mmCIF file of N, CA and C in Angstrom:
data_model
loop_
_atom_site.group_PDB
_atom_site.id
_atom_site.type_symbol
_atom_site.label_atom_id
_atom_site.label_comp_id
_atom_site.label_asym_id
_atom_site.label_seq_id
_atom_site.Cartn_x
_atom_site.Cartn_y
_atom_site.Cartn_z
ATOM 1 N N UNK C 617 297.250 -158.272 249.180
ATOM 2 C CA UNK C 617 297.390 -159.579 248.567
ATOM 3 C C UNK C 617 298.630 -159.533 247.666
ATOM 4 N N UNK C 618 299.528 -160.488 247.885
ATOM 5 C CA UNK C 618 300.739 -160.507 247.057
ATOM 6 C C UNK C 618 300.450 -161.141 245.695
ATOM 7 N N UNK C 619 301.437 -161.086 244.844
ATOM 8 C CA UNK C 619 301.273 -161.514 243.449
ATOM 9 C C UNK C 619 300.897 -162.992 243.310
ATOM 10 N N UNK C 620 301.562 -163.855 244.072
ATOM 11 C CA UNK C 620 301.261 -165.294 243.968
ATOM 12 C C UNK C 620 299.870 -165.619 244.489
ATOM 13 N N UNK C 621 299.470 -164.971 245.556
ATOM 14 C CA UNK C 621 298.129 -165.203 246.096
ATOM 15 C C UNK C 621 297.071 -164.749 245.098
ATOM 16 N N UNK C 622 297.321 -163.623 244.439
ATOM 17 C CA UNK C 622 296.388 -163.123 243.431
ATOM 18 C C UNK C 622 296.300 -164.087 242.260
ATOM 19 N N UNK C 623 297.446 -164.620 241.824
ATOM 20 C CA UNK C 623 297.450 -165.590 240.722
ATOM 21 C C UNK C 623 296.695 -166.848 241.104
ATOM 22 N N UNK C 624 296.886 -167.306 242.332
ATOM 23 C CA UNK C 624 296.186 -168.506 242.798
ATOM 24 C C UNK C 624 294.678 -168.263 242.853
ATOM 25 N N UNK C 625 294.282 -167.093 243.339
ATOM 26 C CA UNK C 625 292.860 -166.781 243.411
ATOM 27 C C UNK C 625 292.245 -166.685 242.018
ATOM 28 N N UNK C 626 292.975 -166.101 241.069
ATOM 29 C CA UNK C 626 292.498 -165.989 239.695
ATOM 30 C C UNK C 626 292.350 -167.368 239.066
ATOM 31 N N UNK C 627 293.329 -168.235 239.287
ATOM 32 C CA UNK C 627 293.272 -169.594 238.742
ATOM 33 C C UNK C 627 292.092 -170.369 239.322
ATOM 34 N N UNK C 628 291.869 -170.241 240.620
ATOM 35 C CA UNK C 628 290.750 -170.934 241.262
ATOM 36 C C UNK C 628 289.425 -170.432 240.700
ATOM 37 N N UNK C 629 289.316 -169.129 240.455
ATOM 38 C CA UNK C 629 288.093 -168.561 239.900
ATOM 39 C C UNK C 629 287.823 -169.100 238.504
ATOM 40 N N UNK C 630 288.872 -169.199 237.688
ATOM 41 C CA UNK C 630 288.714 -169.685 236.318
ATOM 42 C C UNK C 630 288.364 -171.168 236.266
ATOM 43 N N UNK C 631 288.790 -171.921 237.254
ATOM 44 C CA UNK C 631 288.557 -173.369 237.264
ATOM 45 C C UNK C 631 287.230 -173.767 237.902
ATOM 46 N N UNK C 632 286.530 -172.823 238.515
ATOM 47 C CA UNK C 632 285.270 -173.174 239.167
ATOM 48 C C UNK C 632 284.249 -173.629 238.127
ATOM 49 N N UNK C 633 283.380 -174.495 238.561
ATOM 50 C CA UNK C 633 282.355 -175.012 237.657
ATOM 51 C C UNK C 633 281.173 -174.057 237.613
ATOM 52 N N UNK C 634 280.564 -173.967 236.453
ATOM 53 C CA UNK C 634 279.373 -173.138 236.298
ATOM 54 C C UNK C 634 278.204 -173.776 237.019
ATOM 55 N N UNK C 635 277.358 -172.930 237.571
ATOM 56 C CA UNK C 635 276.154 -173.394 238.244
ATOM 57 C C UNK C 635 274.954 -172.892 237.446
ATOM 58 N N UNK C 636 274.361 -173.766 236.668
ATOM 59 C CA UNK C 636 273.204 -173.423 235.843
ATOM 60 C C UNK C 636 271.933 -173.591 236.675
ATOM 61 N N UNK C 637 271.042 -172.608 236.594
ATOM 62 C CA UNK C 637 269.812 -172.757 237.342
ATOM 63 C C UNK C 637 268.843 -171.618 237.163
ATOM 64 N N UNK C 638 267.797 -171.667 237.965
ATOM 65 C CA UNK C 638 266.698 -170.707 237.920
ATOM 66 C C UNK C 638 266.610 -170.018 239.282
ATOM 67 N N UNK C 639 266.342 -168.724 239.270
ATOM 68 C CA UNK C 639 266.273 -167.948 240.507
ATOM 69 C C UNK C 639 265.083 -166.999 240.462
ATOM 70 N N UNK C 640 264.775 -166.449 241.621
ATOM 71 C CA UNK C 640 263.717 -165.439 241.711
ATOM 72 C C UNK C 640 264.214 -164.271 242.535
ATOM 73 N N UNK C 641 263.769 -163.093 242.158
ATOM 74 C CA UNK C 641 263.956 -161.885 242.958
ATOM 75 C C UNK C 641 262.561 -161.544 243.464
ATOM 76 N N UNK C 642 262.420 -161.462 244.786
ATOM 77 C CA UNK C 642 261.102 -161.266 245.382
ATOM 78 C C UNK C 642 261.091 -159.956 246.166
ATOM 79 N N UNK C 643 260.050 -159.181 245.953
ATOM 80 C CA UNK C 643 259.829 -157.949 246.710
ATOM 81 C C UNK C 643 258.879 -158.285 247.857
ATOM 82 N N UNK C 644 259.375 -158.193 249.074
ATOM 83 C CA UNK C 644 258.549 -158.541 250.231
ATOM 84 C C UNK C 644 257.411 -157.534 250.439
ATOM 85 N N UNK C 645 257.616 -156.298 250.040
ATOM 86 C CA UNK C 645 256.591 -155.266 250.234
ATOM 87 C C UNK C 645 255.342 -155.522 249.401
ATOM 88 N N UNK C 646 255.527 -156.018 248.196
ATOM 89 C CA UNK C 646 254.388 -156.206 247.293
ATOM 90 C C UNK C 646 254.080 -157.671 246.991
ATOM 91 N N UNK C 647 255.030 -158.550 247.248
ATOM 92 C CA UNK C 647 254.849 -159.954 246.911
ATOM 93 C C UNK C 647 255.171 -160.273 245.460
ATOM 94 N N UNK C 648 255.596 -159.261 244.702
ATOM 95 C CA UNK C 648 255.944 -159.473 243.299
ATOM 96 C C UNK C 648 257.205 -160.325 243.199
ATOM 97 N N UNK C 649 257.268 -161.093 242.115
ATOM 98 C CA UNK C 649 258.443 -161.926 241.867
ATOM 99 C C UNK C 649 258.871 -161.782 240.416
ATOM 100 N N UNK C 650 260.167 -161.841 240.206
ATOM 101 C CA UNK C 650 260.764 -161.839 238.880
ATOM 102 C C UNK C 650 261.613 -163.089 238.804
ATOM 103 N N UNK C 651 261.434 -163.867 237.749
ATOM 104 C CA UNK C 651 262.100 -165.163 237.636
ATOM 105 C C UNK C 651 263.086 -165.124 236.468
ATOM 106 N N UNK C 652 264.303 -165.568 236.746
ATOM 107 C CA UNK C 652 265.339 -165.578 235.723
ATOM 108 C C UNK C 652 266.101 -166.882 235.700
ATOM 109 N N UNK C 653 266.985 -166.991 234.728
ATOM 110 C CA UNK C 653 267.848 -168.155 234.600
ATOM 111 C C UNK C 653 269.281 -167.671 234.486
ATOM 112 N N UNK C 654 270.224 -168.526 234.871
ATOM 113 C CA UNK C 654 271.613 -168.099 234.856
ATOM 114 C C UNK C 654 272.558 -169.275 234.641
ATOM 115 N N UNK C 655 273.680 -168.970 233.999
ATOM 116 C CA UNK C 655 274.761 -169.951 233.874
ATOM 117 C C UNK C 655 275.716 -169.834 235.058
ATOM 118 N N UNK C 656 275.557 -168.778 235.830
ATOM 119 C CA UNK C 656 276.410 -168.518 236.991
ATOM 120 C C UNK C 656 275.532 -168.160 238.180
ATOM 121 N N UNK C 657 274.780 -169.120 238.630
ATOM 122 C CA UNK C 657 273.807 -168.902 239.693
ATOM 123 C C UNK C 657 274.448 -168.378 240.976
ATOM 124 N N UNK C 658 275.679 -168.822 241.244
ATOM 125 C CA UNK C 658 276.361 -168.430 242.477
ATOM 126 C C UNK C 658 276.669 -166.933 242.535
ATOM 127 N N UNK C 659 276.862 -166.296 241.397
ATOM 128 C CA UNK C 659 277.241 -164.878 241.376
ATOM 129 C C UNK C 659 276.161 -163.985 240.759
ATOM 130 N N UNK C 660 275.037 -164.537 240.413
ATOM 131 C CA UNK C 660 273.978 -163.779 239.740
ATOM 132 C C UNK C 660 273.461 -162.617 240.576
ATOM 133 N N UNK C 661 273.295 -162.829 241.869
ATOM 134 C CA UNK C 661 272.755 -161.765 242.717
ATOM 135 C C UNK C 661 273.659 -160.539 242.697
ATOM 136 N N UNK C 662 274.963 -160.733 242.730
ATOM 137 C CA UNK C 662 275.882 -159.597 242.716
ATOM 138 C C UNK C 662 275.662 -158.724 241.492
ATOM 139 N N UNK C 663 275.546 -159.344 240.330
ATOM 140 C CA UNK C 663 275.336 -158.588 239.103
ATOM 141 C C UNK C 663 274.013 -157.852 239.092
ATOM 142 N N UNK C 664 272.965 -158.536 239.534
ATOM 143 C CA UNK C 664 271.639 -157.907 239.580
ATOM 144 C C UNK C 664 271.620 -156.717 240.533
ATOM 145 N N UNK C 665 272.123 -156.924 241.739
ATOM 146 C CA UNK C 665 272.108 -155.872 242.737
ATOM 147 C C UNK C 665 272.945 -154.674 242.280
ATOM 148 N N UNK C 666 274.051 -154.923 241.603
ATOM 149 C CA UNK C 666 274.891 -153.837 241.100
ATOM 150 C C UNK C 666 274.098 -152.947 240.146
ATOM 151 N N UNK C 667 273.429 -153.572 239.164
ATOM 152 C CA UNK C 667 272.678 -152.772 238.194
ATOM 153 C C UNK C 667 271.492 -152.068 238.845
ATOM 154 N N UNK C 668 270.843 -152.719 239.791
ATOM 155 C CA UNK C 668 269.705 -152.097 240.461
ATOM 156 C C UNK C 668 270.146 -150.905 241.318
ATOM 157 N N UNK C 669 271.248 -151.048 242.040
ATOM 158 C CA UNK C 669 271.748 -149.951 242.878
ATOM 159 C C UNK C 669 272.152 -148.735 242.055
ATOM 160 N N UNK C 670 272.640 -148.985 240.843
ATOM 161 C CA UNK C 670 273.080 -147.889 239.985
ATOM 162 C C UNK C 670 271.996 -147.404 239.024
ATOM 163 N N UNK C 671 270.818 -148.008 239.108
ATOM 164 C CA UNK C 671 269.701 -147.571 238.272
ATOM 165 C C UNK C 671 269.847 -147.937 236.808
ATOM 166 N N UNK C 672 270.632 -148.978 236.528
ATOM 167 C CA UNK C 672 270.902 -149.352 235.135
ATOM 168 C C UNK C 672 270.351 -150.726 234.762
ATOM 169 N N UNK C 673 269.440 -151.243 235.545
ATOM 170 C CA UNK C 673 268.882 -152.563 235.244
ATOM 171 C C UNK C 673 268.056 -152.508 233.959
ATOM 172 N N UNK C 674 268.211 -153.505 233.083
ATOM 173 C CA UNK C 674 267.394 -153.532 231.870
ATOM 174 C C UNK C 674 265.948 -153.984 232.139
ATOM 175 N N UNK C 675 265.680 -154.406 233.350
ATOM 176 C CA UNK C 675 264.349 -154.901 233.719
ATOM 177 C C UNK C 675 263.584 -153.754 234.380
ATOM 178 N N UNK C 676 262.784 -153.062 233.594
ATOM 179 C CA UNK C 676 262.157 -151.813 234.035
ATOM 180 C C UNK C 676 261.233 -151.979 235.237
ATOM 181 N N UNK C 677 260.399 -153.013 235.224
ATOM 182 C CA UNK C 677 259.462 -153.167 236.341
ATOM 183 C C UNK C 677 260.203 -153.488 237.633
ATOM 184 N N UNK C 678 261.262 -154.283 237.544
ATOM 185 C CA UNK C 678 262.080 -154.595 238.716
ATOM 186 C C UNK C 678 262.792 -153.339 239.213
ATOM 187 N N UNK C 679 263.355 -152.565 238.300
ATOM 188 C CA UNK C 679 264.050 -151.335 238.683
ATOM 189 C C UNK C 679 263.080 -150.356 239.348
ATOM 190 N N UNK C 680 261.876 -150.232 238.813
ATOM 191 C CA UNK C 680 260.887 -149.322 239.387
ATOM 192 C C UNK C 680 260.509 -149.752 240.810
ATOM 193 N N UNK C 681 260.313 -151.038 241.014
ATOM 194 C CA UNK C 681 259.979 -151.538 242.346
ATOM 195 C C UNK C 681 261.147 -151.329 243.310
ATOM 196 N N UNK C 682 262.367 -151.520 242.832
ATOM 197 C CA UNK C 682 263.571 -151.319 243.643
ATOM 198 C C UNK C 682 263.649 -149.859 244.110
ATOM 199 N N UNK C 683 263.404 -148.939 243.200
ATOM 200 C CA UNK C 683 263.462 -147.509 243.534
ATOM 201 C C UNK C 683 262.369 -147.161 244.543
ATOM 202 N N UNK C 684 261.198 -147.722 244.346
ATOM 203 C CA UNK C 684 260.067 -147.402 245.217
ATOM 204 C C UNK C 684 260.223 -147.979 246.620
ATOM 205 N N UNK C 685 260.695 -149.241 246.731
ATOM 206 C CA UNK C 685 260.699 -149.925 248.027
ATOM 207 C C UNK C 685 262.072 -150.038 248.678
ATOM 208 N N UNK C 686 263.149 -149.939 247.917
ATOM 209 C CA UNK C 686 264.491 -150.003 248.487
ATOM 210 C C UNK C 686 265.041 -151.414 248.584
ATOM 211 N N UNK C 687 266.343 -151.496 248.667
ATOM 212 C CA UNK C 687 267.059 -152.777 248.673
ATOM 213 C C UNK C 687 266.612 -153.718 249.792
ATOM 214 N N UNK C 688 266.300 -153.182 250.937
ATOM 215 C CA UNK C 688 265.928 -154.007 252.086
ATOM 216 C C UNK C 688 264.690 -154.855 251.889
ATOM 217 N N UNK C 689 263.876 -154.520 250.924
ATOM 218 C CA UNK C 689 262.636 -155.261 250.685
ATOM 219 C C UNK C 689 262.797 -156.385 249.661
ATOM 220 N N UNK C 690 264.011 -156.591 249.162
ATOM 221 C CA UNK C 690 264.218 -157.583 248.105
ATOM 222 C C UNK C 690 265.067 -158.745 248.584
ATOM 223 N N UNK C 691 264.720 -159.917 248.079
ATOM 224 C CA UNK C 691 265.522 -161.108 248.368
ATOM 225 C C UNK C 691 265.789 -161.859 247.070
ATOM 226 N N UNK C 692 266.905 -162.562 247.056
ATOM 227 C CA UNK C 692 267.307 -163.386 245.923
ATOM 228 C C UNK C 692 267.159 -164.829 246.361
ATOM 229 N N UNK C 693 266.427 -165.617 245.596
ATOM 230 C CA UNK C 693 266.171 -167.010 245.977
ATOM 231 C C UNK C 693 266.543 -167.943 244.839
ATOM 232 N N UNK C 694 267.407 -168.884 245.140
ATOM 233 C CA UNK C 694 267.739 -169.930 244.168
ATOM 234 C C UNK C 694 266.584 -170.924 244.180
ATOM 235 N N UNK C 695 265.955 -171.111 243.025
ATOM 236 C CA UNK C 695 264.791 -171.990 242.945
ATOM 237 C C UNK C 695 265.167 -173.410 242.546
ATOM 238 N N UNK C 696 266.073 -173.502 241.598
ATOM 239 C CA UNK C 696 266.421 -174.827 241.077
ATOM 240 C C UNK C 696 267.785 -174.748 240.411
ATOM 241 N N UNK C 697 268.559 -175.808 240.574
ATOM 242 C CA UNK C 697 269.894 -175.883 239.977
ATOM 243 C C UNK C 697 269.976 -177.171 239.152
ATOM 244 N N UNK C 698 270.475 -177.038 237.922
ATOM 245 C CA UNK C 698 270.663 -178.223 237.091
ATOM 246 C C UNK C 698 271.829 -179.032 237.641
ATOM 247 N N UNK C 699 271.738 -180.321 237.525
ATOM 248 C CA UNK C 699 272.848 -181.157 237.989
ATOM 249 C C UNK C 699 274.072 -180.913 237.111
ATOM 250 N N UNK C 700 275.248 -181.124 237.659
ATOM 251 C CA UNK C 700 276.496 -180.816 236.955
ATOM 252 C C UNK C 700 276.671 -181.603 235.668
ATOM 253 N N UNK C 701 276.147 -182.824 235.611
ATOM 254 C CA UNK C 701 276.332 -183.657 234.425
ATOM 255 C C UNK C 701 275.189 -183.516 233.411
ATOM 256 N N UNK C 702 274.387 -182.464 233.537
ATOM 257 C CA UNK C 702 273.292 -182.246 232.586
ATOM 258 C C UNK C 702 273.891 -181.998 231.198
ATOM 259 N N UNK C 703 273.342 -182.629 230.161
ATOM 260 C CA UNK C 703 273.906 -182.497 228.808
ATOM 261 C C UNK C 703 273.979 -181.034 228.341
ATOM 262 N N UNK C 704 275.145 -180.635 227.893
ATOM 263 C CA UNK C 704 275.397 -179.246 227.503
ATOM 264 C C UNK C 704 274.494 -178.786 226.360
ATOM 265 N N UNK C 705 274.191 -179.671 225.430
ATOM 266 C CA UNK C 705 273.390 -179.281 224.268
ATOM 267 C C UNK C 705 271.956 -178.892 224.620
ATOM 268 N N UNK C 706 271.445 -179.440 225.692
ATOM 269 C CA UNK C 706 270.044 -179.144 226.027
ATOM 270 C C UNK C 706 269.889 -178.227 227.240
ATOM 271 N N UNK C 707 270.991 -177.706 227.779
ATOM 272 C CA UNK C 707 270.905 -176.833 228.956
ATOM 273 C C UNK C 707 270.059 -175.591 228.709
ATOM 274 N N UNK C 708 270.316 -174.910 227.601
ATOM 275 C CA UNK C 708 269.592 -173.673 227.306
ATOM 276 C C UNK C 708 268.093 -173.879 227.219
ATOM 277 N N UNK C 709 267.681 -174.897 226.504
ATOM 278 C CA UNK C 709 266.249 -175.188 226.372
ATOM 279 C C UNK C 709 265.636 -175.578 227.715
ATOM 280 N N UNK C 710 266.381 -176.368 228.485
ATOM 281 C CA UNK C 710 265.879 -176.808 229.789
ATOM 282 C C UNK C 710 265.739 -175.618 230.745
ATOM 283 N N UNK C 711 266.706 -174.709 230.716
ATOM 284 C CA UNK C 711 266.612 -173.523 231.571
ATOM 285 C C UNK C 711 265.410 -172.664 231.195
ATOM 286 N N UNK C 712 265.161 -172.501 229.906
ATOM 287 C CA UNK C 712 263.997 -171.731 229.461
ATOM 288 C C UNK C 712 262.705 -172.390 229.930
ATOM 289 N N UNK C 713 262.650 -173.710 229.809
ATOM 290 C CA UNK C 713 261.452 -174.445 230.216
ATOM 291 C C UNK C 713 261.209 -174.304 231.720
ATOM 292 N N UNK C 714 262.267 -174.461 232.483
ATOM 293 C CA UNK C 714 262.124 -174.367 233.944
ATOM 294 C C UNK C 714 261.840 -172.940 234.404
ATOM 295 N N UNK C 715 262.406 -171.958 233.711
ATOM 296 C CA UNK C 715 262.116 -170.563 234.040
ATOM 297 C C UNK C 715 260.628 -170.282 233.832
ATOM 298 N N UNK C 716 260.095 -170.734 232.715
ATOM 299 C CA UNK C 716 258.672 -170.535 232.429
ATOM 300 C C UNK C 716 257.803 -171.246 233.471
ATOM 301 N N UNK C 717 258.200 -172.449 233.870
ATOM 302 C CA UNK C 717 257.466 -173.205 234.868
ATOM 303 C C UNK C 717 257.432 -172.459 236.203
ATOM 304 N N UNK C 718 258.589 -171.974 236.640
ATOM 305 C CA UNK C 718 258.657 -171.250 237.908
ATOM 306 C C UNK C 718 257.935 -169.908 237.834
ATOM 307 N N UNK C 719 258.017 -169.238 236.708
ATOM 308 C CA UNK C 719 257.304 -167.965 236.554
ATOM 309 C C UNK C 719 255.800 -168.192 236.688
ATOM 310 N N UNK C 720 255.309 -169.277 236.118
ATOM 311 C CA UNK C 720 253.885 -169.600 236.225
ATOM 312 C C UNK C 720 253.525 -169.959 237.679
ATOM 313 N N UNK C 721 254.368 -170.753 238.336
ATOM 314 C CA UNK C 721 254.103 -171.149 239.717
ATOM 315 C C UNK C 721 254.041 -169.938 240.651
ATOM 316 N N UNK C 722 254.964 -169.021 240.472
ATOM 317 C CA UNK C 722 255.065 -167.865 241.350
ATOM 318 C C UNK C 722 254.268 -166.661 240.852
ATOM 319 N N UNK C 723 253.644 -166.819 239.692
ATOM 320 C CA UNK C 723 252.959 -165.710 239.028
ATOM 321 C C UNK C 723 253.913 -164.529 238.906
ATOM 322 N N UNK C 724 255.144 -164.859 238.482
ATOM 323 C CA UNK C 724 256.191 -163.865 238.394
ATOM 324 C C UNK C 724 256.442 -163.418 236.962
ATOM 325 N N UNK C 725 257.197 -162.356 236.864
ATOM 326 C CA UNK C 725 257.577 -161.821 235.552
ATOM 327 C C UNK C 725 258.915 -162.417 235.158
ATOM 328 N N UNK C 726 259.062 -162.796 233.911
ATOM 329 C CA UNK C 726 260.356 -163.347 233.473
ATOM 330 C C UNK C 726 261.417 -162.255 233.349
ATOM 331 N N UNK C 727 262.647 -162.608 233.687
ATOM 332 C CA UNK C 727 263.767 -161.683 233.513
ATOM 333 C C UNK C 727 264.536 -162.073 232.280
#
């Protein structure tokens, strides 16, 4: 990749809009679910999988299940995304509320 292409890619990355929402990590082997919220829903799986593969996840029960069952048994599911024009002041509270709602629905553990 040449210098101008790299600059263009960097600029496009910086200008992308945040995707606020709620997601679940599901272990197919056990049916367990972990529910989280993110300001960057589109890239959340990459970060989670990185920490899990390296054994550095702060979520102990998720890390233990990952070690026991392996990457192939896990899926990342986007559960809900806030609309782009959702008021910025109430996003955090709304994400917490929706995370709790989904955790209860799925009988999942919060991340």
